[in-house]
Amino acid sequence: MDALESIRLDKWLWAARFFKTRKLAAEAVSGGKVHLNGQRTKPSKEVKVNSHMVIHKDQFSWDITVLAINAQRRPAVEAVLLYEETAASLLKREQDVAQRRIERQFMHNDPAERPNKKQRRQIHRFKQQ
């Protein structure tokens, strides 16, 4: 890992593998999905070691502390070493995943089929009556 003192927020999020591209990271920061030290920031804000960050992505949320800074995107096993997640955040995310897994079991798995031509004609005739 590089011995950098600070790096742009969007670049750090990309290097830590929270987002696939820097553009997605910058859009998330601009959209208020990332809070650095308890405040909304811009993508160009400098991130330093021991900075506190809250990241909201899709339906998940991370509450992390920055442990290291790396300007390059590395493999996932190295990217996890850049930050430390709080125990409460990890527990909440695991509970959310388990809850979604349970909900998915009860959802109707077969996609709704579109009506074919004959069925569409029947629907139109029914609606016209």
PDB file of C-alpha atoms in Angstrom:
ATOM      1  CA  MET A   1       0.000   0.000   0.000  1.00  0.00           C
ATOM      2  CA  ASP A   2       1.187   3.473  -0.830  1.00  0.00           C
ATOM      3  CA  ALA A   3       2.374   5.835   1.859  1.00  0.00           C
ATOM      4  CA  LEU A   4       0.009   8.617   0.800  1.00  0.00           C
ATOM      5  CA  GLU A   5      -1.343  11.062   3.358  1.00  0.00           C
ATOM      6  CA  SER A   6      -4.582  11.839   1.539  1.00  0.00           C
ATOM      7  CA  ILE A   7      -6.492  11.055  -1.631  1.00  0.00           C
ATOM      8  CA  ARG A   8      -9.684  12.202  -3.342  1.00  0.00           C
ATOM      9  CA  LEU A   9     -12.841  10.685  -1.873  1.00  0.00           C
ATOM     10  CA  ASP A  10     -14.129   9.288  -5.179  1.00  0.00           C
ATOM     11  CA  LYS A  11     -10.751   7.719  -5.923  1.00  0.00           C
ATOM     12  CA  TRP A  12     -10.568   6.089  -2.472  1.00  0.00           C
ATOM     13  CA  LEU A  13     -14.101   4.656  -2.835  1.00  0.00           C
ATOM     14  CA  TRP A  14     -13.108   3.219  -6.196  1.00  0.00           C
ATOM     15  CA  ALA A  15      -9.824   1.786  -4.862  1.00  0.00           C
ATOM     16  CA  ALA A  16     -11.633   0.263  -1.847  1.00  0.00           C
ATOM     17  CA  ARG A  17     -14.042  -1.417  -4.306  1.00  0.00           C
ATOM     18  CA  PHE A  18     -17.252   0.160  -3.088  1.00  0.00           C
ATOM     19  CA  PHE A  19     -17.958   1.305  -6.664  1.00  0.00           C
ATOM     20  CA  LYS A  20     -16.911  -0.142 -10.017  1.00  0.00           C
ATOM     21  CA  THR A  21     -15.856   3.181 -11.530  1.00  0.00           C
ATOM     22  CA  ARG A  22     -14.738   6.563 -10.267  1.00  0.00           C
ATOM     23  CA  LYS A  23     -17.659   8.134 -12.093  1.00  0.00           C
ATOM     24  CA  LEU A  24     -20.153   6.008 -10.111  1.00  0.00           C
ATOM     25  CA  ALA A  25     -18.301   6.898  -6.911  1.00  0.00           C
ATOM     26  CA  ALA A  26     -18.386  10.615  -7.760  1.00  0.00           C
ATOM     27  CA  GLU A  27     -22.109  10.455  -8.570  1.00  0.00           C
ATOM     28  CA  ALA A  28     -22.821   8.730  -5.249  1.00  0.00           C
ATOM     29  CA  VAL A  29     -20.854  11.351  -3.320  1.00  0.00           C
ATOM     30  CA  SER A  30     -22.554  14.211  -5.191  1.00  0.00           C
ATOM     31  CA  GLY A  31     -25.940  12.575  -4.597  1.00  0.00           C
ATOM     32  CA  GLY A  32     -25.435  12.533  -0.828  1.00  0.00           C
ATOM     33  CA  LYS A  33     -24.964   8.770  -0.523  1.00  0.00           C
ATOM     34  CA  VAL A  34     -21.557   9.154   1.130  1.00  0.00           C
ATOM     35  CA  HIS A  35     -20.892  11.170   4.290  1.00  0.00           C
ATOM     36  CA  LEU A  36     -17.326  11.897   5.371  1.00  0.00           C
ATOM     37  CA  ASN A  37     -16.849  12.726   9.062  1.00  0.00           C
ATOM     38  CA  GLY A  38     -20.594  13.218   9.444  1.00  0.00           C
ATOM     39  CA  GLN A  39     -21.001  15.716   6.605  1.00  0.00           C
ATOM     40  CA  ARG A  40     -22.017  15.644   2.968  1.00  0.00           C
ATOM     41  CA  THR A  41     -19.016  16.350   0.782  1.00  0.00           C
ATOM     42  CA  LYS A  42     -17.845  16.724  -2.776  1.00  0.00           C
ATOM     43  CA  PRO A  43     -15.995  13.999  -4.706  1.00  0.00           C
ATOM     44  CA  SER A  44     -12.767  16.035  -4.560  1.00  0.00           C
ATOM     45  CA  LYS A  45     -12.689  16.130  -0.738  1.00  0.00           C
ATOM     46  CA  GLU A  46      -9.467  14.683   0.660  1.00  0.00           C
ATOM     47  CA  VAL A  47      -9.709  11.445   2.662  1.00  0.00           C
ATOM     48  CA  LYS A  48      -7.132  10.825   5.377  1.00  0.00           C
ATOM     49  CA  VAL A  49      -6.378   7.880   7.641  1.00  0.00           C
ATOM     50  CA  ASN A  50      -8.832   7.604  10.589  1.00  0.00           C
ATOM     51  CA  SER A  51     -11.574   9.439   8.663  1.00  0.00           C
ATOM     52  CA  HIS A  52     -15.078   8.229   9.479  1.00  0.00           C
ATOM     53  CA  MET A  53     -17.349   7.432   6.545  1.00  0.00           C
ATOM     54  CA  VAL A  54     -20.957   6.313   6.065  1.00  0.00           C
ATOM     55  CA  ILE A  55     -21.725   4.825   2.647  1.00  0.00           C
ATOM     56  CA  HIS A  56     -25.228   4.025   1.355  1.00  0.00           C
ATOM     57  CA  LYS A  57     -25.355   1.885  -1.776  1.00  0.00           C
ATOM     58  CA  ASP A  58     -28.527   0.223  -3.044  1.00  0.00           C
ATOM     59  CA  GLN A  59     -30.238  -1.083   0.089  1.00  0.00           C
ATOM     60  CA  PHE A  60     -27.004  -1.579   2.033  1.00  0.00           C
ATOM     61  CA  SER A  61     -25.120   0.731   4.374  1.00  0.00           C
ATOM     62  CA  TRP A  62     -21.535   0.707   5.640  1.00  0.00           C
ATOM     63  CA  ASP A  63     -20.204   2.599   8.652  1.00  0.00           C
ATOM     64  CA  ILE A  64     -16.420   2.516   8.298  1.00  0.00           C
ATOM     65  CA  THR A  65     -13.159   4.031   9.455  1.00  0.00           C
ATOM     66  CA  VAL A  66     -10.362   4.536   6.923  1.00  0.00           C
ATOM     67  CA  LEU A  67      -7.258   2.553   7.915  1.00  0.00           C
ATOM     68  CA  ALA A  68      -5.079   3.031   4.846  1.00  0.00           C
ATOM     69  CA  ILE A  69      -4.925   4.899   1.583  1.00  0.00           C
ATOM     70  CA  ASN A  70      -4.138   3.362  -1.771  1.00  0.00           C
ATOM     71  CA  ALA A  71      -4.270   5.229  -5.074  1.00  0.00           C
ATOM     72  CA  GLN A  72      -4.499   2.059  -7.157  1.00  0.00           C
ATOM     73  CA  ARG A  73      -7.333  -0.408  -7.360  1.00  0.00           C
ATOM     74  CA  ARG A  74      -6.085  -3.692  -5.949  1.00  0.00           C
ATOM     75  CA  PRO A  75      -7.679  -7.160  -5.537  1.00  0.00           C
ATOM     76  CA  ALA A  76     -10.652  -7.440  -3.186  1.00  0.00           C
ATOM     77  CA  VAL A  77      -8.627  -9.172  -0.460  1.00  0.00           C
ATOM     78  CA  GLU A  78      -6.304  -6.152  -0.340  1.00  0.00           C
ATOM     79  CA  ALA A  79      -9.131  -3.618  -0.665  1.00  0.00           C
ATOM     80  CA  VAL A  80     -10.759  -4.840   2.579  1.00  0.00           C
ATOM     81  CA  LEU A  81      -7.573  -3.870   4.414  1.00  0.00           C
ATOM     82  CA  LEU A  82      -8.147  -0.193   3.549  1.00  0.00           C
ATOM     83  CA  TYR A  83     -11.020   0.183   6.014  1.00  0.00           C
ATOM     84  CA  GLU A  84     -12.554  -1.227   9.183  1.00  0.00           C
ATOM     85  CA  GLU A  85     -16.309  -1.597   9.507  1.00  0.00           C
ATOM     86  CA  THR A  86     -18.032  -1.118  12.844  1.00  0.00           C
ATOM     87  CA  ALA A  87     -19.527  -4.222  14.429  1.00  0.00           C
ATOM     88  CA  ALA A  88     -23.014  -2.672  14.518  1.00  0.00           C
ATOM     89  CA  SER A  89     -22.881  -1.874  10.798  1.00  0.00           C
ATOM     90  CA  LEU A  90     -21.721  -5.379   9.917  1.00  0.00           C
ATOM     91  CA  LEU A  91     -24.432  -6.980  12.065  1.00  0.00           C
ATOM     92  CA  LYS A  92     -27.171  -4.781  10.563  1.00  0.00           C
ATOM     93  CA  ARG A  93     -26.069  -5.545   7.012  1.00  0.00           C
ATOM     94  CA  GLU A  94     -25.984  -9.297   7.708  1.00  0.00           C
ATOM     95  CA  GLN A  95     -29.490  -9.095   9.196  1.00  0.00           C
ATOM     96  CA  ASP A  96     -30.715  -7.202   6.127  1.00  0.00           C
ATOM     97  CA  VAL A  97     -29.248  -9.848   3.826  1.00  0.00           C
ATOM     98  CA  ALA A  98     -30.874 -12.641   5.848  1.00  0.00           C
ATOM     99  CA  GLN A  99     -34.227 -10.812   5.822  1.00  0.00           C
ATOM    100  CA  ARG A 100     -34.093 -10.325   2.044  1.00  0.00           C
ATOM    101  CA  ARG A 101     -33.203 -14.008   1.596  1.00  0.00           C
ATOM    102  CA  ILE A 102     -36.295 -14.999   3.608  1.00  0.00           C
ATOM    103  CA  GLU A 103     -38.521 -12.566   1.683  1.00  0.00           C
ATOM    104  CA  ARG A 104     -37.206 -13.894  -1.634  1.00  0.00           C
ATOM    105  CA  GLN A 105     -38.373 -17.412  -0.721  1.00  0.00           C
ATOM    106  CA  PHE A 106     -41.978 -16.256  -0.486  1.00  0.00           C
ATOM    107  CA  MET A 107     -41.965 -14.226  -3.663  1.00  0.00           C
ATOM    108  CA  HIS A 108     -43.474 -15.670  -6.816  1.00  0.00           C
ATOM    109  CA  ASN A 109     -40.457 -16.958  -8.746  1.00  0.00           C
ATOM    110  CA  ASP A 110     -42.068 -17.437 -12.160  1.00  0.00           C
ATOM    111  CA  PRO A 111     -42.008 -14.264 -14.218  1.00  0.00           C
ATOM    112  CA  ALA A 112     -45.432 -13.139 -15.353  1.00  0.00           C
ATOM    113  CA  GLU A 113     -45.890 -14.185 -18.944  1.00  0.00           C
ATOM    114  CA  ARG A 114     -47.047 -11.625 -21.432  1.00  0.00           C
ATOM    115  CA  PRO A 115     -50.325 -12.436 -23.119  1.00  0.00           C
ATOM    116  CA  ASN A 116     -50.033 -13.880 -26.602  1.00  0.00           C
ATOM    117  CA  LYS A 117     -51.896 -12.470 -29.598  1.00  0.00           C
ATOM    118  CA  LYS A 118     -55.060 -14.475 -28.977  1.00  0.00           C
ATOM    119  CA  GLN A 119     -55.171 -13.502 -25.297  1.00  0.00           C
ATOM    120  CA  ARG A 120     -54.619  -9.828 -26.146  1.00  0.00           C
ATOM    121  CA  ARG A 121     -57.596  -9.919 -28.520  1.00  0.00           C
ATOM    122  CA  GLN A 122     -59.719 -11.465 -25.774  1.00  0.00           C
ATOM    123  CA  ILE A 123     -58.613  -8.753 -23.340  1.00  0.00           C
ATOM    124  CA  HIS A 124     -59.488  -6.015 -25.845  1.00  0.00           C
ATOM    125  CA  ARG A 125     -62.909  -7.555 -26.511  1.00  0.00           C
ATOM    126  CA  PHE A 126     -63.571  -7.815 -22.784  1.00  0.00           C
ATOM    127  CA  LYS A 127     -62.603  -4.186 -22.173  1.00  0.00           C
ATOM    128  CA  GLN A 128     -64.818  -2.943 -25.033  1.00  0.00           C
ATOM    129  CA  GLN A 129     -67.944  -4.581 -23.602  1.00  0.00           C
TER     130      GLN A 129
END
